[in-house]
PDB file of C-alpha atoms in Angstrom:
ATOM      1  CA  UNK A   1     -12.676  -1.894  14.678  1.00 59.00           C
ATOM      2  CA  UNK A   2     -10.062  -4.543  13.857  1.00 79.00           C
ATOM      3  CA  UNK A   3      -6.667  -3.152  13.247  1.00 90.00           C
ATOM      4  CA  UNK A   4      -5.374  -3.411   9.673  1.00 93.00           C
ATOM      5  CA  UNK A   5      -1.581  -4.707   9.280  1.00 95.00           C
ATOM      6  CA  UNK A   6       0.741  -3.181   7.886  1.00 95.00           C
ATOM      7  CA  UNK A   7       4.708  -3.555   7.749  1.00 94.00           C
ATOM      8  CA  UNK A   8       7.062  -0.272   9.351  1.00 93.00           C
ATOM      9  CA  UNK A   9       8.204   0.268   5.633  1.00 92.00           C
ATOM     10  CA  UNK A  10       4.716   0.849   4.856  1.00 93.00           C
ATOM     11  CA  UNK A  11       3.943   2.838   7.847  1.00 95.00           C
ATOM     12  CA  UNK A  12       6.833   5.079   7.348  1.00 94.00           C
ATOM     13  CA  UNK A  13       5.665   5.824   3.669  1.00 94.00           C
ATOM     14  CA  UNK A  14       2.582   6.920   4.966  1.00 95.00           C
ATOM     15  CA  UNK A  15       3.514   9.323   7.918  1.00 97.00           C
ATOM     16  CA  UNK A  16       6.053  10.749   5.351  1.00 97.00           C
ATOM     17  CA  UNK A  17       2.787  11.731   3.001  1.00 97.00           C
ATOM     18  CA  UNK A  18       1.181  12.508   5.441  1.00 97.00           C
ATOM     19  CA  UNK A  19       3.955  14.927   6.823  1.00 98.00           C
ATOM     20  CA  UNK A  20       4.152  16.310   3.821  1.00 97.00           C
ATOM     21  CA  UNK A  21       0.867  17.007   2.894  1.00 97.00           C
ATOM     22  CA  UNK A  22       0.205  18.591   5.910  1.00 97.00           C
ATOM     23  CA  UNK A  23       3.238  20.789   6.444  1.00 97.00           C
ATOM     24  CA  UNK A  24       4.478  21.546   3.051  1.00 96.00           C
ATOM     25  CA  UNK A  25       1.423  21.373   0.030  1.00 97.00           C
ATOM     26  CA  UNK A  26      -1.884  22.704   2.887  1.00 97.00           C
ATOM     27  CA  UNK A  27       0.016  25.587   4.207  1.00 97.00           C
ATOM     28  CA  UNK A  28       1.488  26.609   0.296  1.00 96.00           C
ATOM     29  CA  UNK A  29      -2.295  26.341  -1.580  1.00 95.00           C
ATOM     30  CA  UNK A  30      -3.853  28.576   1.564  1.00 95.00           C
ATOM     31  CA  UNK A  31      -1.324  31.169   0.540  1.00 95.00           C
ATOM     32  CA  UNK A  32      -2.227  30.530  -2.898  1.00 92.00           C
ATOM     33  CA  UNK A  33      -5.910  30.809  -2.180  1.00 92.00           C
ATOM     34  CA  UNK A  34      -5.243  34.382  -0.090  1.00 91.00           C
ATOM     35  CA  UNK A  35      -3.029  35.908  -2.565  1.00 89.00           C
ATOM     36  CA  UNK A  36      -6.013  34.771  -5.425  1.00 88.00           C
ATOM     37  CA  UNK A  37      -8.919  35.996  -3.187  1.00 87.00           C
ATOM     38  CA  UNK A  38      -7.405  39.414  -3.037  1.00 87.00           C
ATOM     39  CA  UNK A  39      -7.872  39.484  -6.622  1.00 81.00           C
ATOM     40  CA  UNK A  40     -11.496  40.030  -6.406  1.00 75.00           C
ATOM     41  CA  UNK A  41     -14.596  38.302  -7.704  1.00 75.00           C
ATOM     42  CA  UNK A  42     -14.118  34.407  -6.013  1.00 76.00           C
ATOM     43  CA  UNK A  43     -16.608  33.247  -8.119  1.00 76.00           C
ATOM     44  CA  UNK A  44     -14.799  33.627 -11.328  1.00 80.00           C
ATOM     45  CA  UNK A  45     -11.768  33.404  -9.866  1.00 85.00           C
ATOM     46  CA  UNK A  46      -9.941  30.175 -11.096  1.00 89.00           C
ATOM     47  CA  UNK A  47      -6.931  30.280  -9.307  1.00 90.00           C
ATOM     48  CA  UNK A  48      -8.997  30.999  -6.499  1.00 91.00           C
ATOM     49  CA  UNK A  49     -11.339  28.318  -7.183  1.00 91.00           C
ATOM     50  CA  UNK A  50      -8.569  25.879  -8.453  1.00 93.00           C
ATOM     51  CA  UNK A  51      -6.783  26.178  -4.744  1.00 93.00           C
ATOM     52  CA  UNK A  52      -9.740  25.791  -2.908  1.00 93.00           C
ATOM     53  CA  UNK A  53     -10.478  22.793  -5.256  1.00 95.00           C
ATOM     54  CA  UNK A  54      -6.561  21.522  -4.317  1.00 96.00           C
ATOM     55  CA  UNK A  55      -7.033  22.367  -0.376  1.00 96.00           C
ATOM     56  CA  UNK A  56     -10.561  20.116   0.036  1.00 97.00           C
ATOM     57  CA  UNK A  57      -8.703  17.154  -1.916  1.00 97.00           C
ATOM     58  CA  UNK A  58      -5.344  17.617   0.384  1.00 97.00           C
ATOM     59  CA  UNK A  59      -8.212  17.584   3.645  1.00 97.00           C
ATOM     60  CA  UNK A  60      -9.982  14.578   1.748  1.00 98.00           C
ATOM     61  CA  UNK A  61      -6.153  12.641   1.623  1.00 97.00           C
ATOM     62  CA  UNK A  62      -5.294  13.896   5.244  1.00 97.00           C
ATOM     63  CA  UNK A  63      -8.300  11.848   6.710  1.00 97.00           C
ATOM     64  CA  UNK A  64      -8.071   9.166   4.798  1.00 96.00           C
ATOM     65  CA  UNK A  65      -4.231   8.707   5.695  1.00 97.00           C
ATOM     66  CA  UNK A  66      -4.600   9.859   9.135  1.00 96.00           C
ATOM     67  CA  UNK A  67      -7.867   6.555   9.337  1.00 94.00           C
ATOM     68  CA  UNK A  68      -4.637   4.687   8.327  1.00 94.00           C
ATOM     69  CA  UNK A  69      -2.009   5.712  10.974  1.00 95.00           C
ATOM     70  CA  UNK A  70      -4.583   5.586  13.478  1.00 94.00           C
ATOM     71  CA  UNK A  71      -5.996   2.061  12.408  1.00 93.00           C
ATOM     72  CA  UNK A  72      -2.827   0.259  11.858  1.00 94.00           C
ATOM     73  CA  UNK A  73      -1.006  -2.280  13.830  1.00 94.00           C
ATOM     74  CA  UNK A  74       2.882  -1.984  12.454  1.00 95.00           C
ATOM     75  CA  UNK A  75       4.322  -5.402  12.029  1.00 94.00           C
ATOM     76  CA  UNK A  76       8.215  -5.165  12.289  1.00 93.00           C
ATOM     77  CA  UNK A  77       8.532  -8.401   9.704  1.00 93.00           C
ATOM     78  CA  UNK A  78      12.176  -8.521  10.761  1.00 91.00           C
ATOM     79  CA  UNK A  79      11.197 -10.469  13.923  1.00 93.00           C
ATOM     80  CA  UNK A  80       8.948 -12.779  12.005  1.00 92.00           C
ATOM     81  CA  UNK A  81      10.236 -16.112  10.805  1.00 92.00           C
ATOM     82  CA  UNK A  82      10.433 -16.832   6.801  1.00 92.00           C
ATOM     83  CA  UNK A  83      10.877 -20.202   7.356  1.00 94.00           C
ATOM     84  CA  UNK A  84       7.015 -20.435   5.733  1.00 96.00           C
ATOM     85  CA  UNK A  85       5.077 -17.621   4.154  1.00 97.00           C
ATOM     86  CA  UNK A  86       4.542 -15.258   6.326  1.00 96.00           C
ATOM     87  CA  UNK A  87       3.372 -11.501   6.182  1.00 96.00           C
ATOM     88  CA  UNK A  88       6.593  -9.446   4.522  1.00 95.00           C
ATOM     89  CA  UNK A  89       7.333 -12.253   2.858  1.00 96.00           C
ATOM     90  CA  UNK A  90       8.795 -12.121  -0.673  1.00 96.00           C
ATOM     91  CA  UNK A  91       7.583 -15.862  -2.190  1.00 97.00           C
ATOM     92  CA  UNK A  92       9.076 -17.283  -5.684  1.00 97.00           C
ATOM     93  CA  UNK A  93       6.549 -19.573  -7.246  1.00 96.00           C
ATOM     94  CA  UNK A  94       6.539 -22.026 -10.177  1.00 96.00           C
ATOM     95  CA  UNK A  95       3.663 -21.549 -12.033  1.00 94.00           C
ATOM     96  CA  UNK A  96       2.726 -25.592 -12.977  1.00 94.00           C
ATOM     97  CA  UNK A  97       0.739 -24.875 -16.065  1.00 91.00           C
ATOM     98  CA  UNK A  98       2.894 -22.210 -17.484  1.00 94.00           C
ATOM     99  CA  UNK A  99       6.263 -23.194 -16.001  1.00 94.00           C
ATOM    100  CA  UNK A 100       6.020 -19.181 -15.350  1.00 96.00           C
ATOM    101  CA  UNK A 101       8.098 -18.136 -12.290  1.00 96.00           C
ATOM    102  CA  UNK A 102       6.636 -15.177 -10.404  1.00 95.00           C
ATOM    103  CA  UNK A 103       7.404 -13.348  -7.447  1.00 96.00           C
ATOM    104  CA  UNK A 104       4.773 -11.934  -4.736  1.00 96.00           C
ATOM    105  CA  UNK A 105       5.290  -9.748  -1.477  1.00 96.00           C
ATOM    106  CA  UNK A 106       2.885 -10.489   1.421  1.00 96.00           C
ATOM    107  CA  UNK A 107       2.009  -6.649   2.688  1.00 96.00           C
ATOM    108  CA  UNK A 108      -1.525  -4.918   4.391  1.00 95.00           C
ATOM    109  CA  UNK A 109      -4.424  -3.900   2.459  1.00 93.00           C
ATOM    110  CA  UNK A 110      -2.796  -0.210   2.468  1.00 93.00           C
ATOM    111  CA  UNK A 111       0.451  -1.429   1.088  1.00 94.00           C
ATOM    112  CA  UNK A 112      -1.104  -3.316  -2.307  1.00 94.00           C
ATOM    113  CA  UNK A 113       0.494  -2.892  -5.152  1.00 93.00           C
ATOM    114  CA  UNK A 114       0.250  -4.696  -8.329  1.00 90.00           C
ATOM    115  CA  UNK A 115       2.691  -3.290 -10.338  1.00 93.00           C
ATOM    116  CA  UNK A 116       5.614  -4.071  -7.759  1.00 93.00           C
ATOM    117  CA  UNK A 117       3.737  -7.529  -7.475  1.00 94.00           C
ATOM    118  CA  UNK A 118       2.498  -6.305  -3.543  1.00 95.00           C
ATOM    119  CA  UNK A 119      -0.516  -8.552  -2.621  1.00 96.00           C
ATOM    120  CA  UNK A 120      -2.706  -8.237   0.600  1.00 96.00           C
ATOM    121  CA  UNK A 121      -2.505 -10.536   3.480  1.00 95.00           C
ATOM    122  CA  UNK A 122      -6.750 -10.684   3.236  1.00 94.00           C
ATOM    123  CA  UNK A 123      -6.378 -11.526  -0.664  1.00 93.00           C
ATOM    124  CA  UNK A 124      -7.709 -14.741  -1.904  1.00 91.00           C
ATOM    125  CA  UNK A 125      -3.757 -15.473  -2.945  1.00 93.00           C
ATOM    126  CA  UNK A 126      -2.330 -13.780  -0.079  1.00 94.00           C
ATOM    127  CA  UNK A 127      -4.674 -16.081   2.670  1.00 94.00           C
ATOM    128  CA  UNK A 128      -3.827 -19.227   0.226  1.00 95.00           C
ATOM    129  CA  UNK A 129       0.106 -18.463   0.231  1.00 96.00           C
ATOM    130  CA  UNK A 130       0.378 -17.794   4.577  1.00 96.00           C
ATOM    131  CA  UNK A 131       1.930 -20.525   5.943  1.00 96.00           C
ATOM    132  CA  UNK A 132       3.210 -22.512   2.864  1.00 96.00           C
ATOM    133  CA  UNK A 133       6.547 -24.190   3.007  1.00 96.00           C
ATOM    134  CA  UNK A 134       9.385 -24.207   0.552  1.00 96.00           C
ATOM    135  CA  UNK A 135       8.750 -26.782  -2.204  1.00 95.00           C
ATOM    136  CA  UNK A 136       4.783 -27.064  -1.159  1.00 96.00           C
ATOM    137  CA  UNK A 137       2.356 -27.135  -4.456  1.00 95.00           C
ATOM    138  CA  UNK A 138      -0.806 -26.143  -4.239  1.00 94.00           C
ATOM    139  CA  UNK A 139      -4.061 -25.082  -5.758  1.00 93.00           C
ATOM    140  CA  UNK A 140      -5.747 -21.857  -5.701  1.00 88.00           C
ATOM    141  CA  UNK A 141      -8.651 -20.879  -8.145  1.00 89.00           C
ATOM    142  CA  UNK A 142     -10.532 -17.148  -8.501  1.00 87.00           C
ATOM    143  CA  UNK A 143     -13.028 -16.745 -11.226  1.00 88.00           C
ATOM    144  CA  UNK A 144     -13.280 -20.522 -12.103  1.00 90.00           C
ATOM    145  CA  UNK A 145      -9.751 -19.968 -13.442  1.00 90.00           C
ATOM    146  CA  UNK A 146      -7.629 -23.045 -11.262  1.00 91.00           C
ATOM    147  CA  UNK A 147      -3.807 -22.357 -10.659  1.00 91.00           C
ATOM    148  CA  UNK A 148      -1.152 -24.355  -9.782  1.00 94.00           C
ATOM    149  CA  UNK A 149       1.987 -23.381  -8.104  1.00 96.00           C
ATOM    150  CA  UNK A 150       5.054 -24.291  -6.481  1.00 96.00           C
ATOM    151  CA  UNK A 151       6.788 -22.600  -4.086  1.00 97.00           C
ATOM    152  CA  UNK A 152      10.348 -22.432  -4.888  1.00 97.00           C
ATOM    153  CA  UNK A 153      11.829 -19.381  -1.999  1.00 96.00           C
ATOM    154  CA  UNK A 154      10.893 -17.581   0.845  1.00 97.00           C
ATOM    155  CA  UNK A 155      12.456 -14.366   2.344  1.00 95.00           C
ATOM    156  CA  UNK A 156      11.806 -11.148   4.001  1.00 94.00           C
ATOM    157  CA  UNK A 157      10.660  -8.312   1.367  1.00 91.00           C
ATOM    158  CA  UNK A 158      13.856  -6.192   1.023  1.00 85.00           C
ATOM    159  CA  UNK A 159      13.494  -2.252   2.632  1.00 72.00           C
ATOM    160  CA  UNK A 160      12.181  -0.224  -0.440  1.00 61.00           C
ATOM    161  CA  UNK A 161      13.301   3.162  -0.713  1.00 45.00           C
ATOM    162  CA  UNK A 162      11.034   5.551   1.002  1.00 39.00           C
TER     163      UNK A 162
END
């Protein structure tokens, strides 16, 4: 299995859920679960029921997090060059039909975020921004809908708070 990429800031989020998860909200719904199992009947139990329900969806989170730590190659995008779009790049673009300015972060499939404008590396925009220079137009089209853009600057993403 190819190894998905992912930046240390990204990495570090995820060990730190993980963490928690597993030392902090596991080990406080088992004691929930005890102290509601001692209060007879489990099967119409809700708070029994409710932190069993809360314990399989913390297990379901733990392997899905742990499939990430384990099959993740951490890019430290301090030693990579922003000279061109790169992965952990932050890229400024003029939008040429809009004269829109917008702002994306090159980051791993696990790191996506659209709201803070965090695009994957294996996007159709992420593959079509790697390796584009400052000032470079260029064309990119998803769902017959053609864009044109211009890339105005290039820099490493900034360390978000963790």
């Amino acid at each position: 299995m190819k190894k998905e990429l992912i930046t240390t800031f990204g990495y570090e989020k995820i060990l730190k859920e993980f963490k928690n998860l597993l030392q902090i909200q596991k080990p406080y719904w088992v004691k929930e679960k005890e102290i509601a199992a001692q209060h007879g009947d489990r099967s119409e139990n809700a708070e029994y029921i409710c932190a069993k329900a809360e314990i399989r969806n913390i297990d379901k989170r733990l392997r899905f997090l742990d499939k990430i730590i384990n099959n993740s190659e951490v890019i430290d995008i301090s030693k990579i060059p922003h000279k061109k779009v790169n992965f952990g790049s932050k890229v400024k673009v003029l939008d040429l039909n809009t004269d829109e300015e917008k702002t994306f972060i090159i980051v791993g499939t696990f790191e996506t975020n659209p709201n803070e404008n965090k695009i994957s590396n294996k996007s159709p925009l992420g593959r079509v921004l790697l390796g584009k220079e400052l000032n470079e137009e260029f064309e990119f089209t998803i769902n017959e809908n053609t864009y044109e853009y211009e890339i105005l600057k290039i820099e490493e993403m900034e360390n978000e708070n963790i």
